[in-house]
Amino acid sequence: MRMSRFALLSFVTAFMLLLSGCFSGQTETAPDSSEDKKSGEEQKSDGKKVLNLNNQEEPGSLHPGTAQGTHDSWVLEHAFEGLTKKTPEGEIVPGMAKDWEVSDDGITWTFNLRDDVKWSNGDPVTAHDFEYAWKYALNPETASDYAHQLYYLAGGEAYNSSENKDEYAALEEKVGVKALDDHTLEVKLAQPTPYFLDLTSFYTYYPVNKKVQEENPDWALEAETYVSNGAFKLTEWKHKDSMKLEKNENYYDKDKINLDEVNFVMIENADTAWQMYQSDELDLIYPLPQDVIPELKSKGDPELDIAPDLSLYYYNLNNDVKPFNNVKVRKALSMAIDRKALVEHVAQGGQKPAYGIIPPGIPDAEGDFQENSGDLFKEDVEEAKKLLKEGLAEEGMDQMPEFTFTYNTDEGHKKIGEAVQEMWRKNLDINVTLENVEFQVKLDREKAGDYEISRGGWQGDYVDPMTFADLWVTDGSFNDANWSNKEYDNNIKLAKTSMDPKERMDALHKAEEILIDEMPIIPLYFYTKPHTVKSYVKGVYTPINRYPQFIYADIEK
């Protein structure tokens, strides 16, 4: 899923001197704390267990069928539940489904739902709600950016790709998901998919209350009409300010849910969030200001947790815009960046330089995929200068024109951008203008191709290389670089259809090599998740491809 925020903020003086230039920028104005925010002591006196944290951004969508970013998913993962869910150890266990069977050929899955599952409004959760939700996301008129995650269903891609409204009904009927009765969901896949069970815990596969959706298509826009099936329910939504979740008394596992309320505030400035954490207004924050992390690490602060993350930080290059259409120019820009300096002197959260697109932590046919790939390219300033000169000449240009780098508003993105800006100036004599916009504005402009270079981030939706590799297939929903390569597409297709684990992984390795050789995007580093949690907050855990999870958290004061 798209990464909206990450932990890296202020720039250290030593690194600014290293790059022979001081970077400056306006400090974001800190929002006033609302009067109804309660301190830890006030919460305790109420007798309620309340967790306060910062989501930073207004969600783009809290509808499972149209959500697409981490600013959406952090809420959805606690308000909804799929057929399966994950334990703190990452094990896939029953969720709404109590068990399931798989045919010998891996094509047909039969999920048996629990008898006691209900929506937050008291309606029963049925297999029909799952069938309805998946087909809703695939419906071309929904325009879901994540519909491709349902292409694993037989007929899913044909339905979603259709441009003929007259055939929608017939194509929908052929999609491989059907409620056999209220408690039995039959799923037929287009081909065996090794990670399909993992996908059933992902938010695009969450159910939607069919009756609620049909009666009010806008139910997900306000707390008053919001209906979910997870451990918490949305009870208040002050847009661009805060959200409140409360324990869902209709949740089948409610006895294991300790928190009464969860309050999200939306504060973009990580320094402000850190100040609120220090004054006990927030109990958990992610991300942290960059300059705070080394200090906490050096003193061994027990509230600091630097968790692994299945995520890639990268820059999109608009391949439709000259001279970024030239592979030599793209390679030059990538080879002129010192990634080690970025992670050690700017990010400072234990991040790992990226010389490929697949992060550590994903199994290969044998061993770890990223370790087996190794470094697929090297940084080389002299070679970068040579390639840039050749590439520009091929495009009939004498020098690199000044261009704009667009990032979503965040001090961390800004500092990384300033560092790369200075590296390009120093190493390639290139001038770059930095432009910050709201996250949703950035997404919209990337979709429209209205940018030159932009900040990108991706958190794996499931633990398989495909969750990254299929981002850049021709005309892919998240191929914001507008890159196309037939050999790459063929390798991705082979990896999606092969039943041979080694053949699959070999195809994925080949695809990664092709992409890096063409460099339509610039990988910078693999994320970590540095965050702090108050000592009195127990039970928070961080799956490798999720934000910190608080579903089983407790407050012990």
GROMACS .gro file of N, CA and C in nm, residues 487-539:
model
  159
  487GLU      N    1   0.912  -0.750  -2.169
  487GLU     CA    2   0.981  -0.861  -2.104
  487GLU      C    3   0.953  -0.862  -1.954
  488TYR      N    4   0.949  -0.744  -1.895
  488TYR     CA    5   0.914  -0.734  -1.752
  488TYR      C    6   0.773  -0.789  -1.730
  489ASP      N    7   0.677  -0.744  -1.811
  489ASP     CA    8   0.539  -0.791  -1.797
  489ASP      C    9   0.530  -0.942  -1.810
  490ASN      N   10   0.605  -1.000  -1.905
  490ASN     CA   11   0.601  -1.145  -1.926
  490ASN      C   12   0.653  -1.221  -1.805
  491ASN      N   13   0.757  -1.168  -1.742
  491ASN     CA   14   0.811  -1.234  -1.623
  491ASN      C   15   0.714  -1.226  -1.506
  492ILE      N   16   0.646  -1.113  -1.493
  492ILE     CA   17   0.545  -1.100  -1.388
  492ILE      C   18   0.430  -1.197  -1.413
  493LYS      N   19   0.388  -1.208  -1.538
  493LYS     CA   20   0.280  -1.301  -1.572
  493LYS      C   21   0.321  -1.444  -1.540
  494LEU      N   22   0.444  -1.482  -1.575
  494LEU     CA   23   0.493  -1.616  -1.545
  494LEU      C   24   0.494  -1.641  -1.395
  495ALA      N   25   0.540  -1.543  -1.318
  495ALA     CA   26   0.547  -1.558  -1.172
  495ALA      C   27   0.409  -1.570  -1.110
  496LYS      N   28   0.308  -1.512  -1.175
  496LYS     CA   29   0.172  -1.520  -1.122
  496LYS      C   30   0.102  -1.651  -1.156
  497THR      N   31   0.150  -1.718  -1.260
  497THR     CA   32   0.081  -1.838  -1.306
  497THR      C   33   0.157  -1.968  -1.280
  498SER      N   34   0.286  -1.958  -1.255
  498SER     CA   35   0.366  -2.080  -1.236
  498SER      C   36   0.335  -2.147  -1.102
  499MET      N   37   0.328  -2.280  -1.104
  499MET     CA   38   0.308  -2.358  -0.982
  499MET      C   39   0.441  -2.409  -0.927
  500ASP      N   40   0.550  -2.379  -0.999
  500ASP     CA   41   0.684  -2.421  -0.958
  500ASP      C   42   0.749  -2.308  -0.879
  501PRO      N   43   0.773  -2.326  -0.748
  501PRO     CA   44   0.828  -2.217  -0.665
  501PRO      C   45   0.958  -2.160  -0.720
  502LYS      N   46   1.048  -2.245  -0.769
  502LYS     CA   47   1.175  -2.195  -0.820
  502LYS      C   48   1.156  -2.116  -0.948
  503GLU      N   49   1.070  -2.166  -1.037
  503GLU     CA   50   1.044  -2.094  -1.161
  503GLU      C   51   0.983  -1.957  -1.132
  504ARG      N   52   0.889  -1.952  -1.034
  504ARG     CA   53   0.827  -1.825  -0.994
  504ARG      C   54   0.931  -1.725  -0.948
  505MET      N   55   1.015  -1.770  -0.853
  505MET     CA   56   1.112  -1.678  -0.795
  505MET      C   57   1.218  -1.637  -0.897
  506ASP      N   58   1.257  -1.728  -0.984
  506ASP     CA   59   1.352  -1.692  -1.090
  506ASP      C   60   1.294  -1.583  -1.179
  507ALA      N   61   1.165  -1.594  -1.210
  507ALA     CA   62   1.100  -1.492  -1.293
  507ALA      C   63   1.095  -1.358  -1.222
  508LEU      N   64   1.072  -1.361  -1.092
  508LEU     CA   65   1.067  -1.237  -1.014
  508LEU      C   66   1.205  -1.172  -1.003
  509HIS      N   67   1.309  -1.255  -0.986
  509HIS     CA   68   1.446  -1.202  -0.986
  509HIS      C   69   1.477  -1.137  -1.121
  510LYS      N   70   1.439  -1.203  -1.229
  510LYS     CA   71   1.465  -1.149  -1.362
  510LYS      C   72   1.392  -1.017  -1.382
  511ALA      N   73   1.266  -1.012  -1.335
  511ALA     CA   74   1.189  -0.888  -1.348
  511ALA      C   75   1.256  -0.775  -1.272
  512GLU      N   76   1.304  -0.802  -1.152
  512GLU     CA   77   1.371  -0.698  -1.074
  512GLU      C   78   1.496  -0.648  -1.146
  513GLU      N   79   1.570  -0.739  -1.205
  513GLU     CA   80   1.692  -0.701  -1.279
  513GLU      C   81   1.658  -0.613  -1.399
  514ILE      N   82   1.550  -0.646  -1.469
  514ILE     CA   83   1.507  -0.566  -1.585
  514ILE      C   84   1.470  -0.426  -1.540
  515LEU      N   85   1.394  -0.417  -1.432
  515LEU     CA   86   1.352  -0.284  -1.385
  515LEU      C   87   1.472  -0.199  -1.344
  516ILE      N   88   1.564  -0.258  -1.270
  516ILE     CA   89   1.680  -0.181  -1.226
  516ILE      C   90   1.767  -0.140  -1.344
  517ASP      N   91   1.775  -0.226  -1.446
  517ASP     CA   92   1.853  -0.192  -1.565
  517ASP      C   93   1.790  -0.076  -1.641
  518GLU      N   94   1.656  -0.064  -1.632
  518GLU     CA   95   1.585   0.045  -1.700
  518GLU      C   96   1.568   0.166  -1.609
  519MET      N   97   1.570   0.146  -1.479
  519MET     CA   98   1.561   0.250  -1.376
  519MET      C   99   1.446   0.349  -1.398
  520PRO      N  100   1.321   0.301  -1.413
  520PRO     CA  101   1.209   0.395  -1.426
  520PRO      C  102   1.177   0.467  -1.297
  521ILE      N  103   1.220   0.409  -1.187
  521ILE     CA  104   1.209   0.472  -1.055
  521ILE      C  105   1.348   0.468  -0.991
  522ILE      N  106   1.367   0.546  -0.886
  522ILE     CA  107   1.496   0.546  -0.816
  522ILE      C  108   1.475   0.491  -0.675
  523PRO      N  109   1.515   0.367  -0.648
  523PRO     CA  110   1.505   0.316  -0.511
  523PRO      C  111   1.608   0.385  -0.422
  524LEU      N  112   1.566   0.425  -0.302
  524LEU     CA  113   1.657   0.493  -0.211
  524LEU      C  114   1.690   0.408  -0.089
  525TYR      N  115   1.590   0.362  -0.019
  525TYR     CA  116   1.619   0.276   0.096
  525TYR      C  117   1.497   0.194   0.136
  526PHE      N  118   1.522   0.093   0.218
  526PHE     CA  119   1.416   0.012   0.275
  526PHE      C  120   1.385   0.066   0.414
  527TYR      N  121   1.258   0.090   0.438
  527TYR     CA  122   1.214   0.151   0.562
  527TYR      C  123   1.241   0.063   0.686
  528THR      N  124   1.238   0.129   0.801
  528THR     CA  125   1.212   0.066   0.929
  528THR      C  126   1.093   0.141   0.991
  529LYS      N  127   1.048   0.096   1.107
  529LYS     CA  128   0.935   0.164   1.172
  529LYS      C  129   0.977   0.212   1.312
  530PRO      N  130   1.054   0.319   1.323
  530PRO     CA  131   1.089   0.370   1.456
  530PRO      C  132   0.967   0.439   1.518
  531HIS      N  133   0.924   0.393   1.633
  531HIS     CA  134   0.810   0.454   1.700
  531HIS      C  135   0.828   0.442   1.851
  532THR      N  136   0.755   0.522   1.923
  532THR     CA  137   0.762   0.515   2.068
  532THR      C  138   0.623   0.483   2.125
  533VAL      N  139   0.624   0.405   2.232
  533VAL     CA  140   0.501   0.366   2.300
  533VAL      C  141   0.524   0.384   2.450
  534LYS      N  142   0.432   0.451   2.517
  534LYS     CA  143   0.444   0.472   2.661
  534LYS      C  144   0.454   0.338   2.735
  535SER      N  145   0.529   0.340   2.843
  535SER     CA  146   0.554   0.217   2.918
  535SER      C  147   0.427   0.155   2.974
  536TYR      N  148   0.325   0.237   2.995
  536TYR     CA  149   0.200   0.185   3.050
  536TYR      C  150   0.108   0.125   2.943
  537VAL      N  151   0.149   0.136   2.816
  537VAL     CA  152   0.072   0.076   2.707
  537VAL      C  153   0.131  -0.061   2.677
  538LYS      N  154   0.054  -0.163   2.694
  538LYS     CA  155   0.101  -0.300   2.674
  538LYS      C  156   0.032  -0.362   2.553
  539GLY      N  157   0.100  -0.455   2.490
  539GLY     CA  158   0.036  -0.536   2.387
  539GLY      C  159   0.033  -0.479   2.247
   0.00000   0.00000   0.00000
